[in-house]
PDB file of C-alpha atoms in Angstrom:
ATOM      1  CA  MET A 480       0.000   0.000   0.000  1.00 48.00           C
ATOM      2  CA  PRO A 481       1.475   3.425  -0.955  1.00 47.00           C
ATOM      3  CA  LYS A 482       2.372   5.726   1.905  1.00 50.00           C
ATOM      4  CA  ALA A 483       0.058   8.733   2.333  1.00 52.00           C
ATOM      5  CA  PRO A 484       1.719  12.081   1.632  1.00 58.00           C
ATOM      6  CA  ASP A 485       2.941  13.997   4.680  1.00 72.00           C
ATOM      7  CA  ALA A 486       0.168  16.545   5.271  1.00 77.00           C
ATOM      8  CA  SER A 487       2.470  18.746   7.371  1.00 79.00           C
ATOM      9  CA  ASN A 488       4.301  19.770   4.177  1.00 90.00           C
ATOM     10  CA  ARG A 489       1.165  21.054   2.474  1.00 96.00           C
ATOM     11  CA  ARG A 490       1.017  24.750   1.684  1.00 97.00           C
ATOM     12  CA  ILE A 491      -1.962  27.005   2.315  1.00 98.00           C
ATOM     13  CA  ILE A 492      -3.942  27.724  -0.855  1.00 98.00           C
ATOM     14  CA  LEU A 493      -6.962  29.495   0.672  1.00 98.00           C
ATOM     15  CA  ALA A 494      -7.965  31.146   3.951  1.00 98.00           C
ATOM     16  CA  GLY A 495     -11.456  32.487   4.573  1.00 98.00           C
ATOM     17  CA  ALA A 496     -14.962  31.065   4.950  1.00 98.00           C
ATOM     18  CA  ASN A 497     -17.347  29.002   2.834  1.00 98.00           C
ATOM     19  CA  PRO A 498     -20.835  28.705   4.313  1.00 98.00           C
ATOM     20  CA  GLY A 499     -23.204  26.562   2.294  1.00 98.00           C
ATOM     21  CA  LEU A 500     -26.661  25.126   2.033  1.00 98.00           C
ATOM     22  CA  ARG A 501     -28.804  22.535   0.374  1.00 98.00           C
ATOM     23  CA  LEU A 502     -32.580  22.852   0.338  1.00 98.00           C
ATOM     24  CA  PHE A 503     -34.813  19.792  -0.114  1.00 98.00           C
ATOM     25  CA  ASP A 504     -38.391  19.067  -1.153  1.00 98.00           C
ATOM     26  CA  LYS A 505     -40.733  16.789   0.840  1.00 97.00           C
ATOM     27  CA  ASP A 506     -39.462  13.759  -1.112  1.00 97.00           C
ATOM     28  CA  GLY A 507     -35.830  14.434  -0.138  1.00 97.00           C
ATOM     29  CA  LYS A 508     -34.786  15.764  -3.554  1.00 97.00           C
ATOM     30  CA  VAL A 509     -32.344  18.708  -3.615  1.00 98.00           C
ATOM     31  CA  THR A 510     -34.100  21.873  -4.819  1.00 98.00           C
ATOM     32  CA  ALA A 511     -31.168  24.280  -4.418  1.00 98.00           C
ATOM     33  CA  PHE A 512     -27.492  24.371  -3.484  1.00 98.00           C
ATOM     34  CA  ALA A 513     -25.506  27.483  -2.588  1.00 98.00           C
ATOM     35  CA  SER A 514     -21.844  27.964  -1.731  1.00 98.00           C
ATOM     36  CA  ILE A 515     -20.988  31.402  -0.343  1.00 98.00           C
ATOM     37  CA  TRP A 516     -17.295  32.345  -0.361  1.00 98.00           C
ATOM     38  CA  MET A 517     -15.523  35.022   1.680  1.00 98.00           C
ATOM     39  CA  VAL A 518     -11.877  34.610   0.701  1.00 98.00           C
ATOM     40  CA  ASP A 519      -9.412  36.575   2.831  1.00 98.00           C
ATOM     41  CA  TRP A 520      -6.459  35.221   0.837  1.00 98.00           C
ATOM     42  CA  SER A 521      -5.862  32.553  -1.782  1.00 98.00           C
ATOM     43  CA  ILE A 522      -3.396  31.664  -4.510  1.00 98.00           C
ATOM     44  CA  CYS A 523      -5.981  33.197  -6.897  1.00 98.00           C
ATOM     45  CA  GLY A 524      -6.745  36.376  -4.944  1.00 98.00           C
ATOM     46  CA  ALA A 525      -9.260  37.553  -2.356  1.00 98.00           C
ATOM     47  CA  GLY A 526     -12.922  38.468  -2.538  1.00 98.00           C
ATOM     48  CA  THR A 527     -16.484  37.236  -2.234  1.00 98.00           C
ATOM     49  CA  ALA A 528     -18.480  34.933  -4.490  1.00 98.00           C
ATOM     50  CA  VAL A 529     -21.699  32.951  -4.633  1.00 98.00           C
ATOM     51  CA  VAL A 530     -22.112  29.672  -6.504  1.00 98.00           C
ATOM     52  CA  LEU A 531     -25.784  28.742  -6.866  1.00 98.00           C
ATOM     53  CA  TRP A 532     -27.360  25.629  -8.389  1.00 98.00           C
ATOM     54  CA  PHE A 533     -31.098  25.826  -8.984  1.00 98.00           C
ATOM     55  CA  ASP A 534     -33.308  24.111 -11.540  1.00 96.00           C
ATOM     56  CA  GLY A 535     -30.322  22.596 -13.355  1.00 95.00           C
ATOM     57  CA  ILE A 536     -28.579  25.945 -13.828  1.00 97.00           C
ATOM     58  CA  VAL A 537     -25.271  26.856 -12.178  1.00 98.00           C
ATOM     59  CA  ARG A 538     -24.645  30.565 -11.554  1.00 98.00           C
ATOM     60  CA  VAL A 539     -21.360  32.008 -10.310  1.00 98.00           C
ATOM     61  CA  VAL A 540     -21.467  35.632  -9.146  1.00 98.00           C
ATOM     62  CA  SER A 541     -18.519  37.786  -8.038  1.00 98.00           C
ATOM     63  CA  GLU A 542     -16.759  41.045  -8.756  1.00 98.00           C
ATOM     64  CA  ASP A 543     -13.660  38.913  -9.423  1.00 98.00           C
ATOM     65  CA  VAL A 544     -14.865  36.380 -12.009  1.00 97.00           C
ATOM     66  CA  ASP A 545     -11.445  34.716 -12.253  1.00 98.00           C
ATOM     67  CA  LEU A 546     -11.413  33.986  -8.513  1.00 98.00           C
ATOM     68  CA  ALA A 547     -15.047  32.851  -8.577  1.00 98.00           C
ATOM     69  CA  SER A 548     -14.492  30.568 -11.574  1.00 98.00           C
ATOM     70  CA  TRP A 549     -11.534  28.956  -9.775  1.00 98.00           C
ATOM     71  CA  LEU A 550     -13.610  28.446  -6.606  1.00 98.00           C
ATOM     72  CA  GLU A 551     -16.394  26.769  -8.586  1.00 98.00           C
ATOM     73  CA  ARG A 552     -14.081  24.620 -10.685  1.00 97.00           C
ATOM     74  CA  TYR A 553     -11.434  23.698  -8.085  1.00 98.00           C
ATOM     75  CA  PHE A 554     -13.594  23.289  -4.979  1.00 98.00           C
ATOM     76  CA  VAL A 555     -17.370  23.308  -5.471  1.00 98.00           C
ATOM     77  CA  ARG A 556     -17.529  20.757  -8.301  1.00 97.00           C
ATOM     78  CA  SER A 557     -15.828  18.233  -5.984  1.00 97.00           C
ATOM     79  CA  PHE A 558     -18.075  18.780  -2.950  1.00 97.00           C
ATOM     80  CA  LEU A 559     -20.168  15.777  -1.932  1.00 96.00           C
ATOM     81  CA  GLU A 560     -23.195  18.072  -1.693  1.00 97.00           C
ATOM     82  CA  VAL A 561     -23.288  18.510  -5.490  1.00 97.00           C
ATOM     83  CA  GLN A 562     -22.723  14.871  -6.437  1.00 96.00           C
ATOM     84  CA  GLY A 563     -25.676  13.673  -8.502  1.00 96.00           C
ATOM     85  CA  LEU A 564     -26.862  17.165  -9.431  1.00 97.00           C
ATOM     86  CA  PRO A 565     -26.871  17.985 -13.158  1.00 96.00           C
ATOM     87  CA  TRP A 566     -23.830  20.285 -13.045  1.00 96.00           C
ATOM     88  CA  HIS A 567     -23.461  22.166 -16.328  1.00 94.00           C
ATOM     89  CA  GLU A 568     -20.912  24.847 -17.198  1.00 96.00           C
ATOM     90  CA  PRO A 569     -21.833  27.846 -15.075  1.00 97.00           C
ATOM     91  CA  ALA A 570     -23.113  31.219 -16.113  1.00 93.00           C
ATOM     92  CA  VAL A 571     -20.428  33.529 -14.673  1.00 97.00           C
ATOM     93  CA  GLU A 572     -21.667  37.000 -13.735  1.00 98.00           C
ATOM     94  CA  ARG A 573     -19.610  40.014 -12.673  1.00 98.00           C
ATOM     95  CA  ASP A 574     -21.544  41.698  -9.877  1.00 98.00           C
ATOM     96  CA  LEU A 575     -21.150  42.877  -6.301  1.00 98.00           C
ATOM     97  CA  VAL A 576     -21.475  40.192  -3.608  1.00 98.00           C
ATOM     98  CA  GLN A 577     -22.285  41.432  -0.114  1.00 98.00           C
ATOM     99  CA  VAL A 578     -22.106  39.042   2.840  1.00 98.00           C
ATOM    100  CA  SER A 579     -22.756  39.658   6.515  1.00 98.00           C
ATOM    101  CA  MET A 580     -22.140  36.696   8.819  1.00 98.00           C
ATOM    102  CA  ASN A 581     -21.538  35.915  12.464  1.00 96.00           C
ATOM    103  CA  LEU A 582     -21.691  32.687  14.415  1.00 97.00           C
ATOM    104  CA  ALA A 583     -24.251  34.088  16.849  1.00 97.00           C
ATOM    105  CA  ASP A 584     -27.001  35.125  14.437  1.00 95.00           C
ATOM    106  CA  GLY A 585     -26.406  33.718  10.950  1.00 98.00           C
ATOM    107  CA  LEU A 586     -25.773  35.011   7.458  1.00 98.00           C
ATOM    108  CA  SER A 587     -27.251  37.380   4.921  1.00 98.00           C
ATOM    109  CA  ALA A 588     -25.839  37.444   1.382  1.00 98.00           C
ATOM    110  CA  LYS A 589     -26.786  39.324  -1.761  1.00 98.00           C
ATOM    111  CA  ALA A 590     -25.297  38.628  -5.200  1.00 98.00           C
ATOM    112  CA  ALA A 591     -26.940  40.144  -8.300  1.00 98.00           C
ATOM    113  CA  ASP A 592     -30.641  39.149  -7.934  1.00 98.00           C
ATOM    114  CA  ILE A 593     -29.860  36.332  -5.444  1.00 98.00           C
ATOM    115  CA  GLN A 594     -30.658  36.756  -1.741  1.00 98.00           C
ATOM    116  CA  ILE A 595     -29.617  34.117   0.831  1.00 98.00           C
ATOM    117  CA  GLU A 596     -30.547  34.094   4.527  1.00 98.00           C
ATOM    118  CA  MET A 597     -29.371  31.567   7.119  1.00 98.00           C
ATOM    119  CA  GLY A 598     -30.163  31.547  10.829  1.00 98.00           C
ATOM    120  CA  GLY A 599     -30.844  29.619  14.002  1.00 98.00           C
ATOM    121  CA  VAL A 600     -27.291  28.537  14.844  1.00 98.00           C
ATOM    122  CA  LEU A 601     -27.445  25.079  16.458  1.00 98.00           C
ATOM    123  CA  ASP A 602     -23.804  24.505  17.441  1.00 98.00           C
ATOM    124  CA  ARG A 603     -20.224  25.631  16.857  1.00 98.00           C
ATOM    125  CA  ARG A 604     -17.405  23.091  16.587  1.00 98.00           C
ATOM    126  CA  LEU A 605     -14.025  22.498  15.022  1.00 98.00           C
ATOM    127  CA  PHE A 606     -13.634  20.283  11.966  1.00 98.00           C
ATOM    128  CA  ALA A 607     -10.299  19.156  10.539  1.00 98.00           C
ATOM    129  CA  THR A 608      -9.142  16.543   8.049  1.00 98.00           C
ATOM    130  CA  ASP A 609      -6.044  15.798   5.994  1.00 97.00           C
ATOM    131  CA  ASN A 610      -8.030  13.785   3.456  1.00 97.00           C
ATOM    132  CA  PHE A 611     -10.598  16.070   1.819  1.00 97.00           C
ATOM    133  CA  GLN A 612     -10.821  14.818  -1.748  1.00 96.00           C
ATOM    134  CA  LEU A 613     -10.911  17.436  -4.492  1.00 96.00           C
ATOM    135  CA  ALA A 614     -10.327  16.852  -8.193  1.00 89.00           C
ATOM    136  CA  GLU A 615      -6.591  17.385  -7.671  1.00 90.00           C
ATOM    137  CA  GLY A 616      -6.319  14.864  -4.823  1.00 95.00           C
ATOM    138  CA  ALA A 617      -6.324  14.962  -1.039  1.00 97.00           C
ATOM    139  CA  HIS A 618      -6.268  18.349   0.693  1.00 98.00           C
ATOM    140  CA  SER A 619      -6.090  19.404   4.322  1.00 98.00           C
ATOM    141  CA  LEU A 620      -9.020  21.426   5.634  1.00 98.00           C
ATOM    142  CA  SER A 621      -9.653  22.967   9.032  1.00 98.00           C
ATOM    143  CA  LEU A 622     -12.545  25.231  10.007  1.00 98.00           C
ATOM    144  CA  VAL A 623     -15.103  26.158  12.593  1.00 98.00           C
ATOM    145  CA  ILE A 624     -18.541  24.957  11.470  1.00 98.00           C
ATOM    146  CA  ALA A 625     -21.920  26.107  12.745  1.00 98.00           C
ATOM    147  CA  PRO A 626     -24.932  24.137  11.485  1.00 98.00           C
ATOM    148  CA  VAL A 627     -28.109  26.238  11.246  1.00 98.00           C
ATOM    149  CA  ARG A 628     -31.815  25.513  11.605  1.00 98.00           C
ATOM    150  CA  SER A 629     -33.105  27.517   8.648  1.00 98.00           C
ATOM    151  CA  ALA A 630     -32.081  28.921   5.287  1.00 98.00           C
ATOM    152  CA  THR A 631     -33.849  30.593   2.390  1.00 98.00           C
ATOM    153  CA  VAL A 632     -32.853  31.482  -1.142  1.00 98.00           C
ATOM    154  CA  SER A 633     -34.684  33.918  -3.384  1.00 98.00           C
ATOM    155  CA  ILE A 634     -33.973  34.862  -6.982  1.00 98.00           C
ATOM    156  CA  GLY A 635     -35.398  38.100  -8.313  1.00 98.00           C
ATOM    157  CA  GLY A 636     -37.602  38.327  -5.214  1.00 98.00           C
ATOM    158  CA  ALA A 637     -39.163  34.872  -5.758  1.00 98.00           C
ATOM    159  CA  SER A 638     -38.521  32.268  -3.057  1.00 98.00           C
ATOM    160  CA  VAL A 639     -36.812  29.061  -4.129  1.00 98.00           C
ATOM    161  CA  PRO A 640     -38.810  26.084  -2.815  1.00 98.00           C
ATOM    162  CA  GLY A 641     -37.306  23.772  -0.245  1.00 98.00           C
ATOM    163  CA  PHE A 642     -36.249  23.503   3.354  1.00 98.00           C
ATOM    164  CA  VAL A 643     -33.181  22.666   5.428  1.00 98.00           C
ATOM    165  CA  GLN A 644     -32.764  19.119   6.724  1.00 98.00           C
ATOM    166  CA  VAL A 645     -31.656  19.080  10.371  1.00 98.00           C
ATOM    167  CA  ASP A 646     -30.343  15.855  11.864  1.00 96.00           C
ATOM    168  CA  GLY A 647     -27.791  14.540  14.339  1.00 94.00           C
ATOM    169  CA  SER A 648     -28.211  14.591  18.088  1.00 95.00           C
ATOM    170  CA  ALA A 649     -28.821  17.285  20.697  1.00 91.00           C
ATOM    171  CA  ASP A 650     -25.116  17.359  21.594  1.00 94.00           C
ATOM    172  CA  ARG A 651     -23.934  17.183  17.951  1.00 96.00           C
ATOM    173  CA  PRO A 652     -26.595  18.583  15.618  1.00 98.00           C
ATOM    174  CA  GLY A 653     -26.140  18.500  11.866  1.00 97.00           C
ATOM    175  CA  SER A 654     -27.813  20.416   9.083  1.00 98.00           C
ATOM    176  CA  SER A 655     -27.848  20.749   5.326  1.00 98.00           C
ATOM    177  CA  ALA A 656     -27.094  24.455   5.913  1.00 98.00           C
ATOM    178  CA  PHE A 657     -24.056  25.689   7.811  1.00 98.00           C
ATOM    179  CA  LEU A 658     -21.798  28.635   8.485  1.00 98.00           C
ATOM    180  CA  THR A 659     -18.010  28.374   8.526  1.00 98.00           C
ATOM    181  CA  THR A 660     -15.171  30.580   9.631  1.00 98.00           C
ATOM    182  CA  ALA A 661     -11.410  30.247  10.164  1.00 98.00           C
ATOM    183  CA  GLU A 662     -11.378  28.008   7.074  1.00 98.00           C
ATOM    184  CA  VAL A 663      -7.951  26.990   5.802  1.00 98.00           C
ATOM    185  CA  TRP A 664      -7.339  24.755   2.770  1.00 98.00           C
ATOM    186  CA  ARG A 665      -3.888  23.236   2.193  1.00 98.00           C
ATOM    187  CA  ARG A 666      -2.572  21.316  -0.829  1.00 96.00           C
TER     188      ARG A 666
END
């Protein structure tokens, strides 16, 4: 069996936060996925971006379209949350992305005509792994995660159907919507 690479030699490629959500219908089918990025520093720059999948369409919105395209291609396409969704080449839009987030209250994000709200923080805990699989192999990831009770997405003022799935236990709740902070990716 080949020896796993020494994760201590990995270099930081991104520092920031990447809250996300999946909404579901009553039959358990994903109705929407959103990945909100607040990048403090990365090998491709800094900035904010939103990647939204809804109704088979992928939208990527950011003032820095090169950064946002890299985030969608390098990270989001590999996330387990999008596996099985019809993931077509995204429509990339240059527009202001405004995000307000804290681990006490939740998140509010606006990107073009997209509005995302997340609230009802259930827990705050550390997550770390040296084996997060992306298209380019195993990466190290550490972050503080805060699952939330509720999330909504609207496009052009119209609410996207679906709800958050909350699971886990009282001492370790889980959710299909979560906040993150202190997020560091290493390759």
